[in-house]
Amino acid sequence: MPQIELTLNQVDNDNCRVYFTSPGERLYCFQLENRGAFTMFECTDEGEPLCQVDMSRFDTPLVEGEASRIRIAHEFNDWLGDLVLDHGHTIGIGPIGKV
């Protein structure tokens, strides 16, 4: 089954969330649950987490550019990069670029 490619939508530092959209325009977020640990959720149109989803079905990119300077985006990138280092691959995690 091919993975769903996500595109960065926005970074919400106040609510500790990084939002992505799928090609079908579904909204997802990674929410900081504990220090250095994020959980992925499908979200309502208003951006509220609806239900937890398995991130291995998704190709999740790092936050790049100006948005990567936001504290929660930087923490997200560190967490995502550590997943790649821990597992030795990017399956279900996405391409790794410059942080």
PDB file of N, CA, C and O in Angstrom, residues 6 10 16-20 27-31 38-43 47-51 53 76:
ATOM      1  N   LEU A   6       2.473  13.828   2.891  1.00  0.00           N
ATOM      2  CA  LEU A   6       1.957  14.989   3.605  1.00  0.00           C
ATOM      3  C   LEU A   6       2.703  16.254   3.201  1.00  0.00           C
ATOM      4  O   LEU A   6       3.887  16.204   2.865  1.00  0.00           O
ATOM      5  N   GLN A  10       0.812  24.285   8.644  1.00  0.00           N
ATOM      6  CA  GLN A  10       1.173  25.377   9.548  1.00  0.00           C
ATOM      7  C   GLN A  10       1.829  24.828  10.804  1.00  0.00           C
ATOM      8  O   GLN A  10       1.708  23.650  11.112  1.00  0.00           O
ATOM      9  N   CYS A  16       1.378  23.662  20.593  1.00  0.00           N
ATOM     10  CA  CYS A  16       2.405  22.609  20.434  1.00  0.00           C
ATOM     11  C   CYS A  16       2.029  21.608  19.351  1.00  0.00           C
ATOM     12  O   CYS A  16       2.106  20.389  19.562  1.00  0.00           O
ATOM     13  N   ARG A  17       1.617  22.134  18.182  1.00  0.00           N
ATOM     14  CA  ARG A  17       1.210  21.264  17.079  1.00  0.00           C
ATOM     15  C   ARG A  17       1.880  21.685  15.774  1.00  0.00           C
ATOM     16  O   ARG A  17       2.096  22.867  15.528  1.00  0.00           O
ATOM     17  N   VAL A  18       2.154  20.674  14.949  1.00  0.00           N
ATOM     18  CA  VAL A  18       2.628  20.895  13.588  1.00  0.00           C
ATOM     19  C   VAL A  18       1.586  20.248  12.685  1.00  0.00           C
ATOM     20  O   VAL A  18       1.309  19.050  12.810  1.00  0.00           O
ATOM     21  N   TYR A  19       0.978  21.053  11.810  1.00  0.00           N
ATOM     22  CA  TYR A  19      -0.121  20.592  10.951  1.00  0.00           C
ATOM     23  C   TYR A  19       0.370  20.262   9.546  1.00  0.00           C
ATOM     24  O   TYR A  19       1.203  20.967   8.980  1.00  0.00           O
ATOM     25  N   PHE A  20      -0.205  19.196   8.988  1.00  0.00           N
ATOM     26  CA  PHE A  20       0.075  18.776   7.627  1.00  0.00           C
ATOM     27  C   PHE A  20      -1.246  18.478   6.930  1.00  0.00           C
ATOM     28  O   PHE A  20      -2.240  18.164   7.594  1.00  0.00           O
ATOM     29  N   LEU A  27      -6.728  17.110   7.128  1.00  0.00           N
ATOM     30  CA  LEU A  27      -5.814  17.808   8.024  1.00  0.00           C
ATOM     31  C   LEU A  27      -5.339  16.861   9.123  1.00  0.00           C
ATOM     32  O   LEU A  27      -6.146  16.146   9.730  1.00  0.00           O
ATOM     33  N   TYR A  28      -4.029  16.855   9.349  1.00  0.00           N
ATOM     34  CA  TYR A  28      -3.403  16.034  10.392  1.00  0.00           C
ATOM     35  C   TYR A  28      -2.486  16.925  11.213  1.00  0.00           C
ATOM     36  O   TYR A  28      -2.013  17.957  10.726  1.00  0.00           O
ATOM     37  N   CYS A  29      -2.238  16.509  12.448  1.00  0.00           N
ATOM     38  CA  CYS A  29      -1.253  17.236  13.234  1.00  0.00           C
ATOM     39  C   CYS A  29      -0.424  16.262  14.052  1.00  0.00           C
ATOM     40  O   CYS A  29      -0.848  15.147  14.353  1.00  0.00           O
ATOM     41  N   PHE A  30       0.768  16.717  14.364  1.00  0.00           N
ATOM     42  CA  PHE A  30       1.621  16.057  15.338  1.00  0.00           C
ATOM     43  C   PHE A  30       1.601  16.963  16.548  1.00  0.00           C
ATOM     44  O   PHE A  30       1.958  18.142  16.457  1.00  0.00           O
ATOM     45  N   GLN A  31       1.136  16.425  17.659  1.00  0.00           N
ATOM     46  CA  GLN A  31       1.023  17.214  18.886  1.00  0.00           C
ATOM     47  C   GLN A  31       2.051  16.724  19.894  1.00  0.00           C
ATOM     48  O   GLN A  31       2.202  15.518  20.097  1.00  0.00           O
ATOM     49  N   PHE A  38       6.010  13.180  20.122  1.00  0.00           N
ATOM     50  CA  PHE A  38       4.818  13.655  19.428  1.00  0.00           C
ATOM     51  C   PHE A  38       3.889  12.493  19.102  1.00  0.00           C
ATOM     52  O   PHE A  38       4.336  11.361  18.913  1.00  0.00           O
ATOM     53  N   THR A  39       2.604  12.788  19.017  1.00  0.00           N
ATOM     54  CA  THR A  39       1.585  11.830  18.602  1.00  0.00           C
ATOM     55  C   THR A  39       0.861  12.426  17.408  1.00  0.00           C
ATOM     56  O   THR A  39       0.572  13.622  17.386  1.00  0.00           O
ATOM     57  N   MET A  40       0.558  11.586  16.420  1.00  0.00           N
ATOM     58  CA  MET A  40      -0.120  12.045  15.210  1.00  0.00           C
ATOM     59  C   MET A  40      -1.629  11.858  15.344  1.00  0.00           C
ATOM     60  O   MET A  40      -2.099  10.811  15.786  1.00  0.00           O
ATOM     61  N   PHE A  41      -2.367  12.886  14.918  1.00  0.00           N
ATOM     62  CA  PHE A  41      -3.824  12.876  14.964  1.00  0.00           C
ATOM     63  C   PHE A  41      -4.410  13.308  13.627  1.00  0.00           C
ATOM     64  O   PHE A  41      -3.842  14.161  12.945  1.00  0.00           O
ATOM     65  N   GLU A  42      -5.571  12.738  13.284  1.00  0.00           N
ATOM     66  CA  GLU A  42      -6.403  13.323  12.245  1.00  0.00           C
ATOM     67  C   GLU A  42      -7.159  14.448  12.939  1.00  0.00           C
ATOM     68  O   GLU A  42      -7.535  14.325  14.105  1.00  0.00           O
ATOM     69  N   CYS A  43      -7.363  15.565  12.234  1.00  0.00           N
ATOM     70  CA  CYS A  43      -7.968  16.737  12.865  1.00  0.00           C
ATOM     71  C   CYS A  43      -9.282  17.131  12.206  1.00  0.00           C
ATOM     72  O   CYS A  43      -9.546  16.795  11.051  1.00  0.00           O
ATOM     73  N   GLY A  47      -8.954  22.261  13.103  1.00  0.00           N
ATOM     74  CA  GLY A  47      -7.619  21.977  13.592  1.00  0.00           C
ATOM     75  C   GLY A  47      -7.550  21.293  14.943  1.00  0.00           C
ATOM     76  O   GLY A  47      -6.464  21.146  15.508  1.00  0.00           O
ATOM     77  N   GLU A  48      -8.680  20.854  15.450  1.00  0.00           N
ATOM     78  CA  GLU A  48      -8.671  20.148  16.733  1.00  0.00           C
ATOM     79  C   GLU A  48      -8.411  18.661  16.507  1.00  0.00           C
ATOM     80  O   GLU A  48      -9.011  18.055  15.611  1.00  0.00           O
ATOM     81  N   PRO A  49      -7.519  18.047  17.307  1.00  0.00           N
ATOM     82  CA  PRO A  49      -7.265  16.612  17.174  1.00  0.00           C
ATOM     83  C   PRO A  49      -8.554  15.811  17.347  1.00  0.00           C
ATOM     84  O   PRO A  49      -9.318  16.045  18.279  1.00  0.00           O
ATOM     85  N   LEU A  50      -8.780  14.889  16.421  1.00  0.00           N
ATOM     86  CA  LEU A  50     -10.001  14.093  16.413  1.00  0.00           C
ATOM     87  C   LEU A  50      -9.720  12.669  16.881  1.00  0.00           C
ATOM     88  O   LEU A  50     -10.338  12.166  17.805  1.00  0.00           O
ATOM     89  N   CYS A  51      -8.766  12.006  16.224  1.00  0.00           N
ATOM     90  CA  CYS A  51      -8.418  10.636  16.604  1.00  0.00           C
ATOM     91  C   CYS A  51      -6.961  10.373  16.246  1.00  0.00           C
ATOM     92  O   CYS A  51      -6.442  10.907  15.270  1.00  0.00           O
ATOM     93  N   VAL A  53      -3.763   8.505  14.801  1.00  0.00           N
ATOM     94  CA  VAL A  53      -3.541   7.687  13.606  1.00  0.00           C
ATOM     95  C   VAL A  53      -2.129   7.105  13.630  1.00  0.00           C
ATOM     96  O   VAL A  53      -1.236   7.625  14.300  1.00  0.00           O
ATOM     97  N   PHE A  76       9.963  19.219  16.821  1.00  0.00           N
ATOM     98  CA  PHE A  76       9.396  18.192  15.946  1.00  0.00           C
ATOM     99  C   PHE A  76      10.483  17.606  15.043  1.00  0.00           C
ATOM    100  O   PHE A  76      10.593  16.390  14.892  1.00  0.00           O
TER     101      PHE A  76
END
